[in-house]
Coordinates of C-alpha atoms and ligand atoms in Angstrom, one line a residue:
M149 CA 78.9 68.1 108.1
T150 CA 78.4 71.1 110.4
T151 CA 80.5 71.4 113.5
T152 CA 79.9 73.7 116.4
I153 CA 83.0 75.3 117.8
P154 CA 82.8 74.6 121.6
S155 CA 82.8 77.8 123.7
K156 CA 84.9 78.1 126.8
S157 CA 81.9 76.7 128.7
T158 CA 82.9 73.3 129.9
A159 CA 81.9 70.6 132.5
L160 CA 83.5 72.6 135.3
R161 CA 82.4 76.2 134.3
T162 CA 79.7 78.1 132.5
H163 CA 81.8 81.2 132.0
T164 CA 85.4 82.3 132.4
C165 CA 86.5 84.7 135.1
G166 CA 86.9 87.5 132.5
E167 CA 83.6 87.7 130.8
L168 CA 80.8 88.6 133.1
N169 CA 79.3 92.1 133.2
A170 CA 76.1 93.9 134.1
S171 CA 74.2 92.2 131.3
H172 CA 74.6 88.9 133.1
A173 CA 73.0 90.1 136.4
G174 CA 70.5 87.7 137.8
Q175 CA 72.0 84.6 136.0
T176 CA 73.3 81.7 138.0
V177 CA 76.8 80.8 136.8
T178 CA 79.7 78.5 137.6
L179 CA 83.3 79.7 137.4
S180 CA 86.5 77.8 138.0
G181 CA 89.9 79.3 138.8
W182 CA 92.6 80.2 141.3
T183 CA 92.2 82.1 144.6
D184 CA 94.0 85.3 143.7
V185 CA 93.3 87.5 146.6
K186 CA 91.1 87.0 149.6
R187 CA 89.8 89.8 151.9
N188 CA 87.6 89.9 155.0
H189 CA 85.5 93.0 155.2
G190 CA 83.4 93.2 158.4
G191 CA 83.0 89.4 158.4
V192 CA 82.1 89.1 154.7
L193 CA 84.7 87.1 152.6
F194 CA 85.7 88.5 149.2
I195 CA 87.6 86.1 146.9
N196 CA 89.1 87.3 143.6
L197 CA 88.9 84.2 141.4
R198 CA 91.4 84.3 138.6
D199 CA 91.9 82.4 135.4
L200 CA 93.7 83.2 132.1
Y201 CA 90.9 85.5 131.0
G202 CA 90.5 87.7 134.0
V203 CA 89.4 88.1 137.6
T204 CA 85.9 88.0 139.1
Q205 CA 84.9 88.9 142.7
V206 CA 83.1 86.2 144.6
V207 CA 81.3 87.0 147.9
A208 CA 80.7 84.6 150.7
N209 CA 78.4 85.9 153.4
P210 CA 78.7 84.8 157.0
G211 CA 76.0 82.2 157.8
S212 CA 75.8 81.0 154.2
P213 CA 76.6 77.3 153.6
V214 CA 79.7 78.2 151.6
F215 CA 81.3 80.4 154.2
K216 CA 83.3 77.6 155.8
T217 CA 84.8 76.4 152.5
A218 CA 85.5 80.0 151.6
E219 CA 87.4 80.4 154.9
E220 CA 89.5 77.3 154.1
A221 CA 90.5 78.6 150.6
K222 CA 94.0 80.0 150.7
S223 CA 96.1 81.7 148.1
E224 CA 96.2 79.7 144.8
Y225 CA 93.7 77.1 145.9
V226 CA 91.8 75.9 142.8
L227 CA 88.0 76.5 143.3
R228 CA 84.8 76.0 141.5
V229 CA 82.2 78.5 142.5
T230 CA 78.5 78.6 141.6
G231 CA 76.3 81.6 142.4
K232 CA 74.2 84.4 141.2
V233 CA 75.6 87.3 139.3
S234 CA 74.7 90.5 141.1
L235 CA 75.4 94.1 140.4
R236 CA 77.8 95.7 142.8
P237 CA 76.2 98.6 144.6
G238 CA 77.1 101.8 142.6
A239 CA 79.9 103.0 144.9
N240 CA 81.5 99.5 145.0
A241 CA 81.8 99.1 141.3
N242 CA 85.4 98.9 140.1
K243 CA 86.0 100.7 136.8
N244 CA 89.5 99.4 136.6
M245 CA 88.3 95.8 136.4
P246 CA 86.5 94.5 133.3
T247 CA 84.2 92.5 135.5
G248 CA 84.1 95.3 138.1
E249 CA 80.3 96.0 137.7
I250 CA 79.4 92.6 139.1
E251 CA 80.2 90.0 141.8
I252 CA 79.1 86.4 142.3
E253 CA 77.0 85.7 145.4
A254 CA 78.4 82.2 146.0
S255 CA 75.9 79.4 146.7
E256 CA 78.3 76.6 146.2
I257 CA 82.1 76.5 146.5
T258 CA 84.2 73.3 145.8
I259 CA 87.9 73.2 146.5
L260 CA 89.2 71.4 143.4
N261 CA 92.7 71.4 144.7
A262 CA 94.6 72.9 147.6
S263 CA 98.0 74.7 147.3
Q264 CA 101.0 74.8 149.5
P265 CA 102.2 78.4 150.3
L266 CA 103.9 79.6 147.1
P267 CA 107.7 80.1 146.9
F268 CA 107.0 83.6 145.8
E269 CA 104.1 86.1 145.5
L270 CA 102.5 86.3 142.1
G271 CA 101.8 90.0 142.5
E272 CA 103.3 91.8 139.6
H273 CA 105.4 94.1 141.8
A274 CA 106.9 91.3 143.9
G275 CA 110.6 91.4 143.2
V276 CA 111.6 87.8 142.4
S277 CA 114.9 86.6 141.1
E278 CA 114.9 85.3 137.6
E279 CA 116.4 82.0 138.8
T280 CA 113.4 81.5 141.1
R281 CA 111.0 82.5 138.3
L282 CA 112.6 79.9 135.9
K283 CA 112.6 77.2 138.5
Y284 CA 108.9 77.6 139.1
R285 CA 108.1 78.7 135.6
F286 CA 104.6 77.4 135.8
L287 CA 103.9 79.8 138.6
D288 CA 105.6 82.6 136.8
L289 CA 103.4 82.0 133.8
R290 CA 100.3 82.5 136.0
R291 CA 101.3 86.1 136.3
P292 CA 99.1 88.3 134.0
R293 CA 102.1 90.0 132.2
M294 CA 103.7 86.6 131.3
A295 CA 100.4 85.1 130.4
K296 CA 99.6 88.0 128.2
N297 CA 103.0 87.6 126.4
M298 CA 102.3 83.9 125.8
V299 CA 98.8 84.5 124.4
L300 CA 100.0 87.3 122.2
R301 CA 102.8 85.1 120.9
S302 CA 100.3 82.4 120.1
R303 CA 97.9 84.8 118.3
L304 CA 100.7 86.3 116.3
S305 CA 101.8 82.9 115.1
Q306 CA 98.2 82.6 113.7
V307 CA 98.5 86.0 112.0
V308 CA 101.8 84.9 110.4
R309 CA 100.3 81.6 109.3
N310 CA 97.2 83.2 107.9
Y311 CA 99.2 85.7 106.0
L312 CA 101.6 83.2 104.5
Y313 CA 98.8 80.7 103.7
G314 CA 97.0 83.6 102.0
L315 CA 100.0 83.8 99.7
D316 CA 100.0 80.1 99.0
F317 CA 103.0 79.2 101.1
N318 CA 103.1 75.6 102.2
E319 CA 104.0 74.8 105.8
I320 CA 106.4 71.9 105.7
E321 CA 108.2 70.4 108.6
T322 CA 111.9 69.5 108.2
P323 CA 113.9 67.0 110.3
L324 CA 115.3 67.8 113.7
L325 CA 117.6 64.8 113.6
T326 CA 119.8 65.7 110.7
R327 CA 123.3 66.6 109.7
S328 CA 124.9 69.9 110.4
T329 CA 124.4 73.0 108.2
P330 CA 127.0 75.6 109.1
E331 CA 125.4 78.9 110.2
G332 CA 128.3 80.1 112.2
A333 CA 127.7 78.4 115.5
R334 CA 128.6 75.1 117.1
D335 CA 126.2 72.1 116.6
F336 CA 124.3 70.3 119.3
V337 CA 124.8 66.6 118.4
V338 CA 122.8 63.5 119.2
P339 CA 124.5 60.1 119.3
S340 CA 123.0 57.4 117.1
R341 CA 122.4 54.1 118.9
N342 CA 122.0 52.2 115.7
N343 CA 125.1 53.6 114.1
P344 CA 128.0 53.4 116.6
G345 CA 130.2 56.4 116.6
E346 CA 127.9 58.4 114.4
F347 CA 125.9 61.5 115.4
Y348 CA 123.0 63.5 114.2
A349 CA 123.2 67.3 114.5
L350 CA 120.3 69.4 115.5
P351 CA 119.7 71.9 112.8
Q352 CA 121.2 75.4 113.2
S353 CA 118.5 76.2 110.6
P354 CA 116.5 74.2 108.1
Q355 CA 118.6 75.9 105.4
Q356 CA 119.5 72.9 103.2
F357 CA 116.1 71.3 103.5
K358 CA 114.3 74.4 102.5
Q359 CA 116.5 74.9 99.5
V360 CA 115.9 71.3 98.5
L361 CA 112.2 71.9 98.8
M362 CA 112.5 74.5 96.1
M363 CA 114.3 71.9 94.0
S364 CA 111.3 69.6 94.7
G365 CA 109.1 72.2 93.0
M366 CA 107.3 73.3 96.2
D367 CA 107.6 76.9 95.1
R368 CA 106.8 78.6 98.5
Y369 CA 107.7 77.0 101.9
F370 CA 107.5 78.3 105.4
Q371 CA 107.8 76.9 108.9
L372 CA 107.9 78.3 112.4
A373 CA 111.2 76.4 112.8
R374 CA 113.2 75.6 115.8
N375 CA 116.9 76.3 115.3
F376 CA 119.7 75.0 117.6
R377 CA 122.9 76.9 118.0
D378 CA 125.5 76.1 120.6
E379 CA 127.0 79.6 121.2
E380 CA 127.6 82.0 124.0
L381 CA 124.2 83.0 125.3
R382 CA 122.9 86.6 126.0
S383 CA 119.6 88.2 126.8
D384 CA 118.6 87.9 123.2
R385 CA 120.0 84.5 122.5
Q386 CA 118.8 81.0 123.5
P387 CA 120.4 77.6 122.6
E388 CA 117.1 76.9 120.7
H389 CA 115.1 79.7 119.1
T390 CA 112.2 79.9 116.8
Q391 CA 112.5 81.4 113.3
I392 CA 109.8 82.2 110.7
D393 CA 111.7 80.4 108.0
L394 CA 110.7 80.8 104.4
E395 CA 112.0 80.1 101.0
M396 CA 110.6 81.0 97.5
S397 CA 111.3 80.0 94.0
F398 CA 111.7 82.3 90.9
V399 CA 112.3 85.4 93.0
D400 CA 114.8 88.2 93.5
E401 CA 115.6 90.2 96.7
Q402 CA 112.7 92.6 96.2
D403 CA 110.1 89.9 95.9
I404 CA 111.2 88.5 99.2
A405 CA 111.3 91.9 100.8
R406 CA 107.6 92.6 99.7
V407 CA 106.5 89.3 101.3
V408 CA 108.2 90.1 104.6
E409 CA 107.0 93.7 104.6
G410 CA 103.4 92.5 104.2
M411 CA 103.9 90.1 107.0
M412 CA 105.2 92.8 109.3
K413 CA 102.3 95.0 108.4
A414 CA 99.9 92.2 109.3
V415 CA 101.7 91.4 112.6
F416 CA 101.8 95.1 113.7
A417 CA 98.2 95.7 112.6
Y418 CA 97.2 93.0 115.1
I419 CA 98.5 95.2 117.9
G420 CA 96.9 98.3 116.4
E421 CA 100.1 99.8 114.8
E422 CA 100.2 100.8 111.2
I423 CA 103.4 99.9 109.4
S424 CA 104.0 101.0 105.8
G425 CA 106.3 99.6 103.3
P426 CA 108.5 99.3 101.3
F427 CA 111.0 99.7 104.1
P428 CA 114.1 101.8 103.5
E429 CA 117.1 100.0 102.3
M430 CA 120.8 100.7 102.5
E431 CA 123.9 99.2 101.1
Y432 CA 126.0 97.5 103.8
S433 CA 129.0 99.7 103.0
D434 CA 126.9 102.9 103.5
V435 CA 125.3 101.7 106.7
M436 CA 128.8 101.0 108.1
L437 CA 130.0 104.4 107.0
K438 CA 127.0 106.3 108.4
Y439 CA 126.1 104.4 111.5
G440 CA 129.1 102.2 112.2
S441 CA 126.9 99.1 112.6
D442 CA 125.1 96.7 110.4
K443 CA 122.0 97.0 112.6
P444 CA 121.7 100.7 113.4
D445 CA 118.8 102.0 115.4
L446 CA 117.2 104.4 112.9
R447 CA 114.6 105.7 115.4
Y448 CA 117.4 108.3 115.7
S449 CA 119.0 110.2 112.8
L450 CA 122.4 110.7 114.4
E451 CA 125.0 110.1 111.7
I452 CA 128.8 109.6 111.5
K453 CA 130.5 111.9 109.1
D454 CA 133.7 111.3 107.2
C455 CA 136.1 114.2 107.8
S456 CA 139.2 112.7 106.1
E457 CA 139.1 115.5 103.5
I458 CA 139.1 118.2 106.2
F459 CA 142.2 116.8 107.9
K460 CA 144.0 115.6 104.8
A461 CA 146.9 118.1 105.4
S462 CA 146.7 117.8 109.2
G463 CA 149.8 118.2 111.3
F464 CA 148.2 116.2 114.1
K465 CA 150.0 112.8 114.1
V466 CA 146.9 110.9 115.1
F467 CA 145.2 112.0 112.0
S468 CA 148.1 112.1 109.5
E469 CA 149.3 108.6 110.4
A470 CA 145.9 107.1 110.1
L471 CA 145.4 108.8 106.7
A472 CA 148.8 107.8 105.5
G473 CA 148.1 104.2 106.4
S474 CA 144.9 104.3 104.1
G475 CA 142.8 104.9 107.2
V476 CA 140.0 107.4 107.8
V477 CA 139.1 110.2 110.1
R478 CA 135.4 110.1 111.1
A479 CA 133.4 112.1 113.6
I480 CA 130.1 112.0 115.4
K481 CA 128.3 114.8 117.2
G482 CA 126.9 114.5 120.7
E483 CA 124.1 117.0 120.9
K484 CA 124.3 118.9 124.3
A485 CA 127.2 116.5 125.2
A486 CA 129.5 119.4 126.2
V487 CA 128.2 118.7 129.8
F488 CA 130.1 115.5 129.8
S489 CA 132.9 115.5 132.4
R490 CA 136.5 114.5 131.9
K491 CA 135.6 111.2 133.5
D492 CA 132.7 110.7 131.0
M493 CA 135.1 111.4 128.2
D494 CA 137.6 108.8 129.6
N495 CA 134.8 106.2 129.8
L496 CA 133.9 106.9 126.2
T497 CA 137.6 106.6 125.3
D498 CA 137.7 103.2 127.0
L499 CA 134.6 102.1 125.1
V500 CA 136.3 102.6 121.7
K501 CA 139.7 101.3 123.0
A502 CA 137.9 98.0 123.9
R503 CA 137.0 97.8 120.1
G504 CA 140.6 98.3 119.0
A505 CA 140.9 102.1 118.7
K506 CA 144.1 103.7 119.9
G507 CA 142.2 106.6 121.4
L508 CA 139.4 109.0 121.0
V509 CA 139.7 112.7 120.1
W510 CA 137.0 114.8 121.6
L511 CA 136.0 118.5 121.6
R512 CA 133.4 120.4 123.5
F513 CA 131.8 123.5 121.9
K514 CA 131.2 126.1 124.6
D515 CA 130.8 129.9 124.6
G516 CA 131.1 129.9 120.8
K517 CA 134.4 128.0 120.6
F518 CA 135.9 124.5 120.7
E519 CA 137.8 123.3 123.8
S520 CA 139.8 120.1 123.9
P521 CA 143.1 118.8 125.2
T522 CA 144.1 118.3 121.6
L523 CA 142.8 121.6 120.3
K524 CA 146.3 122.9 119.6
F525 CA 146.8 120.2 117.0
M526 CA 143.9 121.5 114.9
T527 CA 143.9 124.7 112.7
E528 CA 141.1 127.3 112.6
P529 CA 140.0 126.4 109.1
E530 CA 139.9 122.7 110.1
L531 CA 137.8 123.5 113.1
A532 CA 135.5 125.7 111.1
A533 CA 135.0 123.0 108.5
L534 CA 134.3 120.4 111.2
K535 CA 131.7 122.7 112.8
D536 CA 130.0 123.1 109.5
L537 CA 130.0 119.5 108.5
L538 CA 128.5 118.4 111.8
A539 CA 126.3 121.4 112.3
V540 CA 127.8 121.9 115.7
A541 CA 125.8 124.2 118.0
E542 CA 126.4 125.7 121.5
G543 CA 126.7 123.0 124.1
D544 CA 127.5 120.1 121.7
A545 CA 130.5 117.8 121.7
V546 CA 132.4 116.1 118.8
F547 CA 134.1 112.8 118.9
I548 CA 136.7 111.8 116.3
A549 CA 138.2 108.4 115.5
A550 CA 141.2 108.1 113.2
D551 CA 142.0 104.5 112.2
K552 CA 141.5 101.9 109.5
A553 CA 137.8 102.0 108.4
A554 CA 137.3 98.5 109.8
V555 CA 138.2 99.8 113.3
A556 CA 136.8 103.4 113.1
A557 CA 133.4 102.3 111.9
P558 CA 132.5 99.9 114.8
C559 CA 134.1 102.2 117.4
L560 CA 131.9 105.2 116.3
G561 CA 129.0 102.8 115.9
A562 CA 129.4 101.8 119.6
L563 CA 129.8 105.4 120.5
R564 CA 126.6 106.3 118.6
T565 CA 124.7 103.7 120.6
E566 CA 126.2 105.0 123.9
L567 CA 125.4 108.6 123.0
I568 CA 121.8 107.7 122.2
S569 CA 121.5 105.9 125.5
R570 CA 123.0 108.8 127.5
L571 CA 121.6 111.8 125.7
K572 CA 118.2 110.3 125.1
P573 CA 117.5 112.2 121.9
A574 CA 113.8 112.3 120.8
Q575 CA 112.7 109.3 118.8
E576 CA 111.8 110.2 115.3
K577 CA 109.6 107.2 114.8
K578 CA 108.3 104.3 116.9
R579 CA 109.4 101.5 114.6
A580 CA 112.4 101.9 112.3
F581 CA 112.7 99.1 109.8
L582 CA 115.7 98.9 107.5
W583 CA 116.9 96.5 104.9
V584 CA 120.7 96.2 104.9
R585 CA 121.8 94.8 101.6
H586 CA 124.8 93.5 99.7
F587 CA 127.0 92.3 102.5
P588 CA 130.4 91.1 101.4
L589 CA 130.1 87.4 100.4
L590 CA 133.3 86.3 102.1
E591 CA 135.6 87.3 104.8
K592 CA 139.0 86.0 106.0
D593 CA 138.6 83.0 108.3
P594 CA 140.5 83.9 111.5
E595 CA 141.4 80.2 112.0
S596 CA 142.7 79.2 108.6
P597 CA 144.2 80.7 105.4
N598 CA 140.8 80.4 103.7
W599 CA 137.8 82.6 103.2
T600 CA 134.6 81.9 105.0
F601 CA 131.0 83.0 104.5
T602 CA 129.9 86.2 106.2
H603 CA 126.3 84.9 106.8
N604 CA 125.4 81.8 104.9
P605 CA 127.5 79.5 102.7
F606 CA 124.7 79.2 100.1
T607 CA 124.4 82.9 99.3
A608 CA 124.9 84.0 95.7
P609 CA 127.2 86.7 94.6
L610 CA 125.5 89.9 93.5
P611 CA 125.0 89.6 89.7
G612 CA 128.0 91.2 88.0
E613 CA 130.4 90.5 91.0
E614 CA 131.2 86.9 90.0
G615 CA 134.4 87.9 88.2
K616 CA 136.0 89.1 91.4
L617 CA 135.8 85.6 93.0
D618 CA 139.0 84.9 91.1
T619 CA 140.8 88.2 91.6
D620 CA 139.5 89.8 94.8
P621 CA 137.2 87.4 96.8
G622 CA 137.1 89.7 99.8
N623 CA 135.4 92.4 97.8
V624 CA 132.7 90.3 96.2
L625 CA 129.3 91.7 97.2
S626 CA 126.5 89.3 97.8
C627 CA 122.7 88.9 97.6
Q628 CA 122.6 88.7 101.4
Y629 CA 120.3 91.0 103.3
D630 CA 119.3 91.6 106.9
L631 CA 116.1 93.1 108.2
V632 CA 116.7 95.5 111.1
L633 CA 114.1 96.9 113.5
N634 CA 115.0 99.5 116.1
G635 CA 118.6 98.4 116.2
V636 CA 117.8 94.7 116.4
E637 CA 118.7 92.2 113.7
L638 CA 115.3 90.7 113.1
G639 CA 116.1 88.5 110.1
S640 CA 118.6 87.4 107.6
G641 CA 118.4 85.9 104.2
S642 CA 119.6 85.7 100.7
V643 CA 119.2 84.8 97.1
R644 CA 121.0 81.5 96.8
N645 CA 123.4 79.9 94.4
H646 CA 121.3 77.7 92.1
S647 CA 124.2 76.5 89.9
R648 CA 126.4 73.8 91.1
A649 CA 129.5 75.3 89.5
M650 CA 129.1 78.6 91.4
Q651 CA 128.4 76.8 94.7
E652 CA 131.4 74.6 94.3
K653 CA 133.6 77.6 93.4
I654 CA 132.5 79.3 96.6
F655 CA 133.1 76.2 98.7
G656 CA 136.5 76.0 97.0
L657 CA 137.4 79.5 98.3
M658 CA 136.3 78.3 101.7
G659 CA 138.9 75.6 101.5
Y660 CA 136.6 72.6 100.8
D661 CA 137.8 70.2 98.1
K662 CA 135.4 68.2 96.0
E663 CA 135.4 65.2 98.3
Q664 CA 134.6 67.4 101.4
V665 CA 131.9 69.3 99.5
Q666 CA 130.3 66.0 98.6
R667 CA 130.6 64.6 102.1
R668 CA 129.3 67.7 103.9
F669 CA 126.9 69.2 101.4
G670 CA 126.2 66.4 99.0
M671 CA 122.4 66.7 99.5
I672 CA 122.4 70.2 98.2
V673 CA 125.1 70.2 95.5
N674 CA 123.7 67.0 93.9
S675 CA 120.2 68.5 93.7
L676 CA 121.7 71.8 92.2
D677 CA 122.6 69.6 89.3
L678 CA 119.2 68.3 88.6
G679 CA 117.1 71.3 87.7
A680 CA 117.3 73.7 90.6
P681 CA 115.2 76.8 90.2
P682 CA 116.5 80.2 91.1
H683 CA 115.4 80.7 94.8
G684 CA 115.9 82.7 97.9
G685 CA 114.5 83.2 101.4
I686 CA 114.9 84.5 104.9
G687 CA 114.7 83.5 108.5
I688 CA 113.1 86.0 110.9
G689 CA 113.8 85.7 114.6
Y690 CA 110.4 85.1 116.0
D691 CA 111.4 85.4 119.7
R692 CA 113.1 88.7 119.0
L693 CA 110.1 90.0 117.1
I694 CA 107.7 89.0 119.9
G695 CA 110.1 90.5 122.4
L696 CA 110.1 93.9 120.6
I697 CA 106.3 93.8 120.4
C698 CA 105.9 92.9 124.1
G699 CA 108.4 95.6 124.9
T700 CA 110.9 93.4 126.8
D701 CA 114.7 93.3 126.4
S702 CA 114.9 89.7 127.3
I703 CA 113.6 87.1 124.9
R704 CA 113.2 84.8 127.9
D705 CA 110.1 86.7 128.7
V706 CA 108.4 85.6 125.6
I707 CA 109.5 81.9 125.6
A708 CA 107.4 79.6 127.8
F709 CA 110.3 77.5 129.0
P710 CA 113.6 79.3 128.3
K711 CA 117.0 78.3 129.4
T712 CA 119.4 80.3 131.6
T713 CA 122.6 81.9 130.2
S714 CA 124.4 78.7 131.0
G715 CA 122.0 76.7 128.9
A716 CA 120.1 75.1 131.8
C717 CA 116.4 74.5 132.1
L718 CA 115.9 75.0 135.9
M719 CA 112.5 73.5 135.9
S720 CA 113.3 70.2 134.2
D721 CA 116.9 70.2 135.3
A722 CA 118.3 69.7 131.8
P723 CA 121.0 69.1 130.8
S724 CA 121.6 66.1 133.1
V725 CA 123.8 63.0 133.3
I726 CA 122.5 59.8 131.8
D727 CA 122.9 56.4 133.4
D728 CA 125.6 53.9 132.4
K729 CA 123.2 51.7 130.6
Q730 CA 122.1 54.5 128.3
L731 CA 125.8 55.5 127.7
K732 CA 126.6 51.9 126.8
E733 CA 123.7 51.6 124.4
L734 CA 124.9 54.8 122.7
H735 CA 128.5 53.5 122.6
L736 CA 129.7 56.5 124.6
K737 CA 132.2 56.7 127.4
I738 CA 132.6 59.8 129.6
T739 CA 136.3 60.7 130.1
D740 CA 137.7 63.4 132.4
Ligands
LIG141 N1 119.3 80.1 107.4 C1 119.4 81.5 107.7 C2 119.5 81.8 109.2 O1 119.0 81.0 109.9 C3 118.3 82.3 107.2 C4 118.2 82.3 105.7 O2 119.2 82.6 105.0 O3 117.1 82.1 105.2 O4 120.0 82.8 109.6

């Protein structure tokens, strides 16, 4: 059977508003779209007719039978226009408009629908609050910038799918009504009418199902999966987000990395950018030491340096006490930051104090020497060594943190980000990908005496680290990796435990006894016993990826119907109360 793919020509149009040019001159065409802008030039009416694909100029001459209807058409009226394509006289051609060589001399105009005056102008430059944009999202999506984001998102899903299908991945849907898999956030729950007092959880990720699919022998799974996490919202977080979720059997970390790098290459090739792999990779411990963050923006090379050795015999109490308490002294240079005022320095000090530091030591290098309120506590040899280590030049400033490594690292990491945003150093590359590998498997749970997972409870210890589970659980390295792009955590994944004994041991350290493991994770631990292959995977934040590609800081700009920071959908008015009958059916009672 042969099928013809229908063109965009339909019952109500022969062409779109974006496709006509000089080659169509003389043809009679029908377009349908919205009245974008209407102008009256010496009695002649010009209507810019708009659809998703572009804008075409329609002309209605006085005295023509369409003139009256053209006069009636107001902003956002939906029209169908038939007419002849004619070349615009040379001087009137508009080179900035893809259809700017032609216009339609209307012989028939039908108003398909009228529109009330809009609550806001669609013009790209009209300042409209986000609240209004979200309330009238369907109007907001008519704006070319937003429409472009939506179309690009759709096209890139196709690129991702084609790429993964090309590697024999199978796209498999997993349930939305399920039971909770911990991913570090609260669950959204759905009451079960048929099972009084019982609840489904919306998945924080398809984690357990995708692992079970490997145990089913599916070998390679992917899904553009919706994940639900009830956590504090920010510009790059939504209560539901989309993830390119994948899992593979018989792989190690490097196999998964190569698949993801190929995917990034395909995605960026679609927008004309060449990305080459393999991406650089760093150990988690190194990345924290050098950049003070597990998602450093490596478009900039600015590095933190350890200067504990320089100050090991320091008489400065701030340094000597930190070092005596098995802490560290670390520094970062601000190029040309000697112009920072005392007030700037105070603000930077507040920034690190908010992250637990007791203070911040700073020095400016001016006229060939250091100046600082704490200069007297440092010796000439120490200052000379510091200058060498950081390659300090005229006009630079140095910032030093002395504390436990766990405090100094994030403080200097935050300072690094702030220095980049204030000093705007030249970007060394446009896209800086990085694999951060071998995170600690466990960390202390702040709410109990137990250990908890740092990323994912199913992550395997790094081969060779297993022995430390008994002696030093906090220092066990794991097969957990993150993919970072330009300072944004784009994805996270791991090689998983495929032996029941290891998985149970790790759950044990997290404080779960056998009965709890069975109750909460029975599905996975039982299948680990029945021939589970070695496997691993990753989840890549699709909204964040598209946000980076579209050049927006807010993922709300790349999601058709996003929620506000308080989790509301202003268009549909969700969440909302439900009536008493529904509550009763669900066996629920609302208390104060
Ligand atoms: N389930 C993880 C997440 O959603 C991703 C993974 O480990 O594959 O972050």
